[in-house]
Coordinates of C-alpha atoms (C1' of nucleotides) in Angstrom, one line a residue:
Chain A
X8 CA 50.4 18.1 68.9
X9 CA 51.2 21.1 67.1
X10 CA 54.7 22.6 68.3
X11 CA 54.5 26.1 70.4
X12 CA 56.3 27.8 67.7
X13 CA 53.8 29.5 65.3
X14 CA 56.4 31.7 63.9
X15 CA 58.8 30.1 61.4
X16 CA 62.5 28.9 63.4
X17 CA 64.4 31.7 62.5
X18 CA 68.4 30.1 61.9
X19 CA 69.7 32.2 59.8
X20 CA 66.5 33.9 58.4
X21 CA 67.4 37.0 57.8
X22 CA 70.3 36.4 55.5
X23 CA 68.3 34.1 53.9
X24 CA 65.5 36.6 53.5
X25 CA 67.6 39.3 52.2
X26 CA 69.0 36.5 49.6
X27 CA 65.5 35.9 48.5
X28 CA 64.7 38.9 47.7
X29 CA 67.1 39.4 44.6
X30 CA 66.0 36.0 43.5
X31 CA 62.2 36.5 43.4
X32 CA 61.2 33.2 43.8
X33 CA 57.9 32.4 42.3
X34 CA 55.0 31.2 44.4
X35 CA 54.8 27.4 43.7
X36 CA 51.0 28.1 43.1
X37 CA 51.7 30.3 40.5
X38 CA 53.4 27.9 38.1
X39 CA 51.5 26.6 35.4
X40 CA 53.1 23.8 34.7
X41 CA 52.3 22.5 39.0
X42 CA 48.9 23.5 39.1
X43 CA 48.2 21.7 35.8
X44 CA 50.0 18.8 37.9
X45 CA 47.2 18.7 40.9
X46 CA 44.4 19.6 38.7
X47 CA 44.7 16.2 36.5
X48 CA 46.1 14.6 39.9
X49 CA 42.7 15.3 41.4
X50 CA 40.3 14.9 38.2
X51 CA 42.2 11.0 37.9
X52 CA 41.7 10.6 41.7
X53 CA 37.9 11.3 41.4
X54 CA 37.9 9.0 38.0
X55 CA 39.0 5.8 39.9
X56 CA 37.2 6.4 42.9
X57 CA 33.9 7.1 40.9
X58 CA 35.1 3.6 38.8
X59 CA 36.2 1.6 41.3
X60 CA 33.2 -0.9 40.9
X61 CA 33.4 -1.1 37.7
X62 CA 37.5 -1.6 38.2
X63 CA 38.3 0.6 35.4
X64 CA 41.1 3.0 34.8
X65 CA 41.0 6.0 32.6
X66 CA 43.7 4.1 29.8
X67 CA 41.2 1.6 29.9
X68 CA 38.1 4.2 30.2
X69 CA 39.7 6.2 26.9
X70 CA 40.3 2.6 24.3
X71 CA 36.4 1.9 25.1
X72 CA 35.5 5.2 24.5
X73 CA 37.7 5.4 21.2
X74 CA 36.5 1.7 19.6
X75 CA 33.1 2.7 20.8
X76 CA 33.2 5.5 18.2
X77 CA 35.5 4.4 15.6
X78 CA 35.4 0.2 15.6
X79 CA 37.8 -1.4 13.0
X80 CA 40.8 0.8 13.9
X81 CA 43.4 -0.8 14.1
X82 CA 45.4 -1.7 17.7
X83 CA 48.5 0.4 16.4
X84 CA 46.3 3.2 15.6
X85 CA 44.2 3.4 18.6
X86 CA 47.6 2.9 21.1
X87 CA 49.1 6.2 18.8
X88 CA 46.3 8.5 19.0
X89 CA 46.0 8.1 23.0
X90 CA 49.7 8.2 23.3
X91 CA 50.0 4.6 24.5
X92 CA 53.2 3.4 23.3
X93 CA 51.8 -0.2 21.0
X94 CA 54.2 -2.2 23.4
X95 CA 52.4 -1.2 26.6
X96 CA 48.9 -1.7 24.9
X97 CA 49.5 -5.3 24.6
X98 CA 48.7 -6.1 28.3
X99 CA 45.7 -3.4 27.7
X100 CA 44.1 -4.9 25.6
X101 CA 44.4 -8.3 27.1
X102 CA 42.5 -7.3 29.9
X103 CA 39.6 -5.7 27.7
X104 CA 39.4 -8.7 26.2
X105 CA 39.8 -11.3 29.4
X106 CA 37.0 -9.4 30.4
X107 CA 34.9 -9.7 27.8
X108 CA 34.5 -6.0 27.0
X109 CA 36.6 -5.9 23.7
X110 CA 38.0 -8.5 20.8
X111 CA 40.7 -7.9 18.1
X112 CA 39.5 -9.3 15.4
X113 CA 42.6 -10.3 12.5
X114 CA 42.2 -8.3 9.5
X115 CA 41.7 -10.6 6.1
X116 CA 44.1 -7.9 4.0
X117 CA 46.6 -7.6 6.4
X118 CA 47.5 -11.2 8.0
X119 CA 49.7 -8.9 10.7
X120 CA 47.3 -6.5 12.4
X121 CA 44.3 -6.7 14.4
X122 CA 41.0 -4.5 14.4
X123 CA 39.6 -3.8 17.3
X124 CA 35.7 -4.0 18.7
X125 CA 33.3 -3.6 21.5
X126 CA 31.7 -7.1 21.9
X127 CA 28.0 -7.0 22.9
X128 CA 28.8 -7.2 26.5
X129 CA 31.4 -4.4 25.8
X130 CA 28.6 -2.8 24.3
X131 CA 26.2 -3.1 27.5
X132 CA 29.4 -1.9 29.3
X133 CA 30.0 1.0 27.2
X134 CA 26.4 2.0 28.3
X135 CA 26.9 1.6 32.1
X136 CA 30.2 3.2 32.0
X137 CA 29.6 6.2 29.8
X138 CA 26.0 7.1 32.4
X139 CA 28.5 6.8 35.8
X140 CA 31.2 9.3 33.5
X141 CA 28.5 11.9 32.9
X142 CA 28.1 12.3 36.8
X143 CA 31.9 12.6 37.1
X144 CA 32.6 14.9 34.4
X145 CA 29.5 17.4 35.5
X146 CA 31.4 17.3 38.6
X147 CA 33.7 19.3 37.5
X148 CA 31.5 21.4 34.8
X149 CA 29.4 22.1 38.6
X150 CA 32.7 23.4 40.0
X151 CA 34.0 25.3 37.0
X152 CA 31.1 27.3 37.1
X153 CA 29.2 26.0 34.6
X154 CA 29.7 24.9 30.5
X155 CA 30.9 28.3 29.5
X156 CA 33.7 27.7 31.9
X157 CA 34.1 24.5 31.3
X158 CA 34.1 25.4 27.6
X159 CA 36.5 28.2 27.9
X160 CA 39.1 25.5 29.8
X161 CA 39.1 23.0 26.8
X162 CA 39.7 26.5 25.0
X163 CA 42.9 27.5 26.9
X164 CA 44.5 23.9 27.4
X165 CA 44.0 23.2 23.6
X166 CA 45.6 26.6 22.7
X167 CA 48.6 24.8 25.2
X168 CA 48.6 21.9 23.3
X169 CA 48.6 23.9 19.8
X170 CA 51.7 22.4 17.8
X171 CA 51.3 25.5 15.9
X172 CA 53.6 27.5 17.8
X173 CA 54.5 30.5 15.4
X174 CA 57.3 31.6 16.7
X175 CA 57.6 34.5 15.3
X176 CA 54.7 36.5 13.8
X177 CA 56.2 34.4 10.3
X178 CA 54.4 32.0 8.9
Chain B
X29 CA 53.6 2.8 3.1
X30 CA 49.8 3.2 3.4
X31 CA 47.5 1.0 2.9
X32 CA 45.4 1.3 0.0
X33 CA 42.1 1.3 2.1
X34 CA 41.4 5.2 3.1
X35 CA 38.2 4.6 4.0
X36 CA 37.5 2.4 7.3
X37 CA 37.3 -1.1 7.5
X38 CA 33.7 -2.3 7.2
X39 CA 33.0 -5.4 8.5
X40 CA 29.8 -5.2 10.8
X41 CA 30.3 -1.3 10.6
X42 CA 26.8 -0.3 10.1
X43 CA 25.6 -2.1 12.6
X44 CA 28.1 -1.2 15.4
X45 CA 27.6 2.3 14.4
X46 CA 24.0 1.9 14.3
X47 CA 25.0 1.2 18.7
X48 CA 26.6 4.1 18.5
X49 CA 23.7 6.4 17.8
X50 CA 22.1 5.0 20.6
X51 CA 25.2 5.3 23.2
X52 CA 26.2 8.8 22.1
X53 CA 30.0 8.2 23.1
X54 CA 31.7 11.3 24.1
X55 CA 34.9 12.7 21.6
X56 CA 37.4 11.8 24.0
X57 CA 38.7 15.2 23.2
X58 CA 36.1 16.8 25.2
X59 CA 36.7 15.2 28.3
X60 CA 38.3 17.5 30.8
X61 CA 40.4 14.7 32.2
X62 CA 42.0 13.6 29.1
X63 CA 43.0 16.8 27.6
X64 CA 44.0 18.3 31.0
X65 CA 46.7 15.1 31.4
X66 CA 47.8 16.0 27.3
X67 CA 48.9 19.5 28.7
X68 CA 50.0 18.4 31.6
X69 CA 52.3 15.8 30.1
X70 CA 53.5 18.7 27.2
X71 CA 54.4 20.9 30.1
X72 CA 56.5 18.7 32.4
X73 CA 57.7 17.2 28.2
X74 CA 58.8 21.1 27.6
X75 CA 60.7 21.7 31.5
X76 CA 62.5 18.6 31.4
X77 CA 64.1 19.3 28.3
X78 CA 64.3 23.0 29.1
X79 CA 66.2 21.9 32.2
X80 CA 68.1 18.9 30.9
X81 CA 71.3 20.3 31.0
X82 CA 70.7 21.8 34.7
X83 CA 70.0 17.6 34.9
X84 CA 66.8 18.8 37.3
X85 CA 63.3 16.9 37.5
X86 CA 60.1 19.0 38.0
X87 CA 60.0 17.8 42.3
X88 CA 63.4 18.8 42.5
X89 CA 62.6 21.8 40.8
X90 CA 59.4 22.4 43.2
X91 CA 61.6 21.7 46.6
X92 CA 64.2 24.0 45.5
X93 CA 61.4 26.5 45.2
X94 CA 59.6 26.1 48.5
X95 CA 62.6 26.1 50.5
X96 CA 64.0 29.0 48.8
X97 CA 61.2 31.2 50.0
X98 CA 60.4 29.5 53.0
X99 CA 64.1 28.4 54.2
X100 CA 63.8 26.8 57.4
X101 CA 60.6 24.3 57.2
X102 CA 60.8 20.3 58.4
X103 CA 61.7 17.6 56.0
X104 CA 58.1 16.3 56.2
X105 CA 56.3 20.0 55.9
X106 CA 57.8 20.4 52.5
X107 CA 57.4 16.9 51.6
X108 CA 53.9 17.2 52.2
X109 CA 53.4 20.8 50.6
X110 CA 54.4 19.3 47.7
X111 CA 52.1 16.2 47.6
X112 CA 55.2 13.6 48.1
X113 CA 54.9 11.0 50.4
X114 CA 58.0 11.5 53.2
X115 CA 59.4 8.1 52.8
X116 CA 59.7 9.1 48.8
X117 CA 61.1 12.4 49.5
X118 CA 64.2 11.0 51.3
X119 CA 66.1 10.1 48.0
X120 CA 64.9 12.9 46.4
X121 CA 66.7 15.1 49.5
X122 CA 69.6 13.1 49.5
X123 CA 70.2 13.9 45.6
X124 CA 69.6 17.6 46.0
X125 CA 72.2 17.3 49.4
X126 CA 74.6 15.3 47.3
X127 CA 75.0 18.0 44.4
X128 CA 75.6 20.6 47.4
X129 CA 72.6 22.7 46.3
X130 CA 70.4 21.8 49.4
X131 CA 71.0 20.8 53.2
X132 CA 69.7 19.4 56.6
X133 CA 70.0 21.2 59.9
X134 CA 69.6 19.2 62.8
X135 CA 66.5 21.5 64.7
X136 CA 68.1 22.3 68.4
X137 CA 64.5 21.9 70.0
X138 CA 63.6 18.9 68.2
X139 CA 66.2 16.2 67.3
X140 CA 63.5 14.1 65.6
X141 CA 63.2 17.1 62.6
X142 CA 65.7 18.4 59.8
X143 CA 65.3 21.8 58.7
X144 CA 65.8 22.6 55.2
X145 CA 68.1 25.2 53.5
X146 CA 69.4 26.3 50.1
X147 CA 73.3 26.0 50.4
X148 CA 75.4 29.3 49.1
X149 CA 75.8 26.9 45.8
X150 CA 72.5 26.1 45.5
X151 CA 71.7 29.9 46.1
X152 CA 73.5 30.3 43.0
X153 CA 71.9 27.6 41.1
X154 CA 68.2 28.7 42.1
X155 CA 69.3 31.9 40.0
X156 CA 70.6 30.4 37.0
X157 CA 67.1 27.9 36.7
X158 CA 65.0 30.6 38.1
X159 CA 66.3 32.9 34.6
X160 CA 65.6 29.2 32.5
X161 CA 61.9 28.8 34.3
X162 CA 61.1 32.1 33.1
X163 CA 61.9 31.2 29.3
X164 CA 60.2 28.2 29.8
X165 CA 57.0 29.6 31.8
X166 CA 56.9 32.5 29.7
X167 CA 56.7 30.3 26.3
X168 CA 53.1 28.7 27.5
X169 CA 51.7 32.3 28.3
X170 CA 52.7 33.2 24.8
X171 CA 51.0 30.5 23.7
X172 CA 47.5 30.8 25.9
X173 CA 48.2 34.1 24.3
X174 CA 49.1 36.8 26.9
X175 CA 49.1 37.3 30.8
X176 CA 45.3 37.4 30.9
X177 CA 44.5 34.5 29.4
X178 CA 47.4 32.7 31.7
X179 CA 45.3 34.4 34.6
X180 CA 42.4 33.1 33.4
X181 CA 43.6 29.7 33.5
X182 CA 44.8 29.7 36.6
X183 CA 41.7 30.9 38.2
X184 CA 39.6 27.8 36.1
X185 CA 42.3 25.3 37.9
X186 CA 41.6 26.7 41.1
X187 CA 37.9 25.9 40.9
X188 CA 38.8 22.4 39.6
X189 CA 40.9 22.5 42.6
X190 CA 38.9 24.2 45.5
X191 CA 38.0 21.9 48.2
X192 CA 34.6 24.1 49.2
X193 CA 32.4 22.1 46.8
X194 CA 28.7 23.2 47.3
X195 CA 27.4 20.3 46.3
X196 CA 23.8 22.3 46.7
X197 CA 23.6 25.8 46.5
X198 CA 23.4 26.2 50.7
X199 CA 26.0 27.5 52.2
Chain C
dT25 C1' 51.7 6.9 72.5
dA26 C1' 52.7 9.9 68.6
dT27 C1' 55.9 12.0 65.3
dT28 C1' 60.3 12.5 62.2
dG29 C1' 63.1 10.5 59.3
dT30 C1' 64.4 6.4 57.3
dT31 C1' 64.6 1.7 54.9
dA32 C1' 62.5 -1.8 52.3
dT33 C1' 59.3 -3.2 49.1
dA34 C1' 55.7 -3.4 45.8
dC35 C1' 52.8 -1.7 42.2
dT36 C1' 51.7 1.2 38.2
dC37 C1' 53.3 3.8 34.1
dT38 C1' 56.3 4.5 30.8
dA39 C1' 60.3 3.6 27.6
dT40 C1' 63.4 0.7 24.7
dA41 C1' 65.2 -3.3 22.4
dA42 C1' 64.5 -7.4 20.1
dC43 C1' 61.8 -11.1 18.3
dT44 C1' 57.8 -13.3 14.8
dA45 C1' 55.0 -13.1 11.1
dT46 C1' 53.6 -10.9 7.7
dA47 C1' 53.9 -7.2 4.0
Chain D
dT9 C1' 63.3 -3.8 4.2
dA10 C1' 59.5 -2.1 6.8
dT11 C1' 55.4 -2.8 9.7
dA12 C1' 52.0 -5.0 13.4
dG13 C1' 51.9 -7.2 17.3
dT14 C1' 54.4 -9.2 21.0
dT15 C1' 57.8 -10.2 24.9
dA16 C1' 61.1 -9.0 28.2
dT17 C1' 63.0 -5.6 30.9
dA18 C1' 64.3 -1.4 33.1
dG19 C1' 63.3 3.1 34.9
dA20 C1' 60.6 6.5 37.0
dG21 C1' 56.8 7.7 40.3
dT22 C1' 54.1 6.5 44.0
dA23 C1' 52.1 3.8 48.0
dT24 C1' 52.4 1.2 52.5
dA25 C1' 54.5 -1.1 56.4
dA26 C1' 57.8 -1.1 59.9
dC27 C1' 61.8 0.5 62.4
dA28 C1' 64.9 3.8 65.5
dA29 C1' 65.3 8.0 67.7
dT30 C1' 63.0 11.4 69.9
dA31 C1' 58.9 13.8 71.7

DNA sequence: TATTGTTATACTCTATAACTATA
DNA sequence: TATAGTTATAGAGTATAACAATA
């Protein structure tokens, strides 16, 4: 099972040691940038095992949610504004729409593009999918402490994901 | 350029937005999941161009880490540390050994395990991309706004990220 | 029998170039 | 010329199975 040796094998450890010490390594936990990394890890892995019925990934999850709220956008649109690059929305889409869920529908003033839609079944989806999402999302509202946390989280990641980084105090 | 249609396309609007009332579909900026992979995604965006001339990826970045303050751990202890499955970290240990920053000692008690060490090179190279981490880190607690806030975020991750869910309030 | 490192392989995501039909 | 959608393709990252050497 577990080897005899609880204490680390000690090769050249002490050089090593002394080495680390001028570099001041951080703790891996400690970086922003890693913990962000497992955080969204485990809030995906929790999505697609709470939507593995309804065989739905969160790409998929977030272009229902977005046509559900703004039908008629347009497929370019709705790739750009969840960072989907328009090429890899193609397949997307086909699914949605194999499935019944969604339909691009061709635009009469523009011949080239295609709005998109919930169909009534996508509808009755939309319904299903959006009551199972409340249960996951107050998962993690339970486990934050409560809305105030959860509120002050949205808070800090979008002062992250502020493109207004004023470099200086100018400006 | 634009079309000359600013307001949205209204072909069965009112009634699909009539659904809408009824669904109540979530801003998909509100939803933990999503906005946590946008900062995710703007972080590991931000280190790999901060590192691009030190040509090192975030898990290379993360190894060289980890064994720099624990020198001496098994191939597969690191590998799994890090969340990396041990068949994927063998490329990723065979690029780091390649450039000469990084190396495997066959263990004397255990033939089956390598133990892992920074080479004197890669000594030197943890200190030059520990000085560019710091720039890098240091711009994303400027922008949460100062060290508490960055403390404050942490400590929301780490509830996201605690195992001990009370799913009641026992325990 | 179990574990360590390894190889091979497959699947998902993502990124780019180039095509078509419209504008 | 430029844009919307599409196709093809390549590259990362990740997952599993199976093997040899060793425990």
């Amino acid at each position: 099972m577990t080897s005899a040796e609880s204490s680390p094998p000690s090769d050249s450890q002490s050089d090593e040691a002394e080495a680390l010490r001028k570099l001041s390594v951080p703790d891996i936990e400690d970086i922003i940038g890693y913990k962000l990394r497992l955080a969204q890890l485990l809030v995906f892995q929790d999505f697609l095992e709470t939507f593995s019925e309804l065989r739905l990934r969160p790409a998929e999850f977030s272009v229902l949610v977005l046509i559900a709220r703004s039908p008629g956008l347009k497929q370019t649109e709705v790739a750009e504004r969840l960072g989907i690059k328009r090429a890899n929305f193609v397949a997307l889409m086909d699914g949605l729409e194999r499935r019944g869920l969604a339909e691009r529908r061709k635009s009469a003033n523009d011949k080239r593009s295609h709005s998109l839609h919930l169909t009534p079944e996508g509808h009755r989806f939309a319904e299903r999918m959006l009551a199972i999402w409340k249960t996951h999302e107050q998962r993690f509202v339970d486990r934050l402490g409560g809305r105030e946390a959860r509120d002050k989280l949205i808070e800090l990641l979008d002062r992250l994901l502020d493109t207004e980084h004023k470099s200086t105090s100018s400006r």
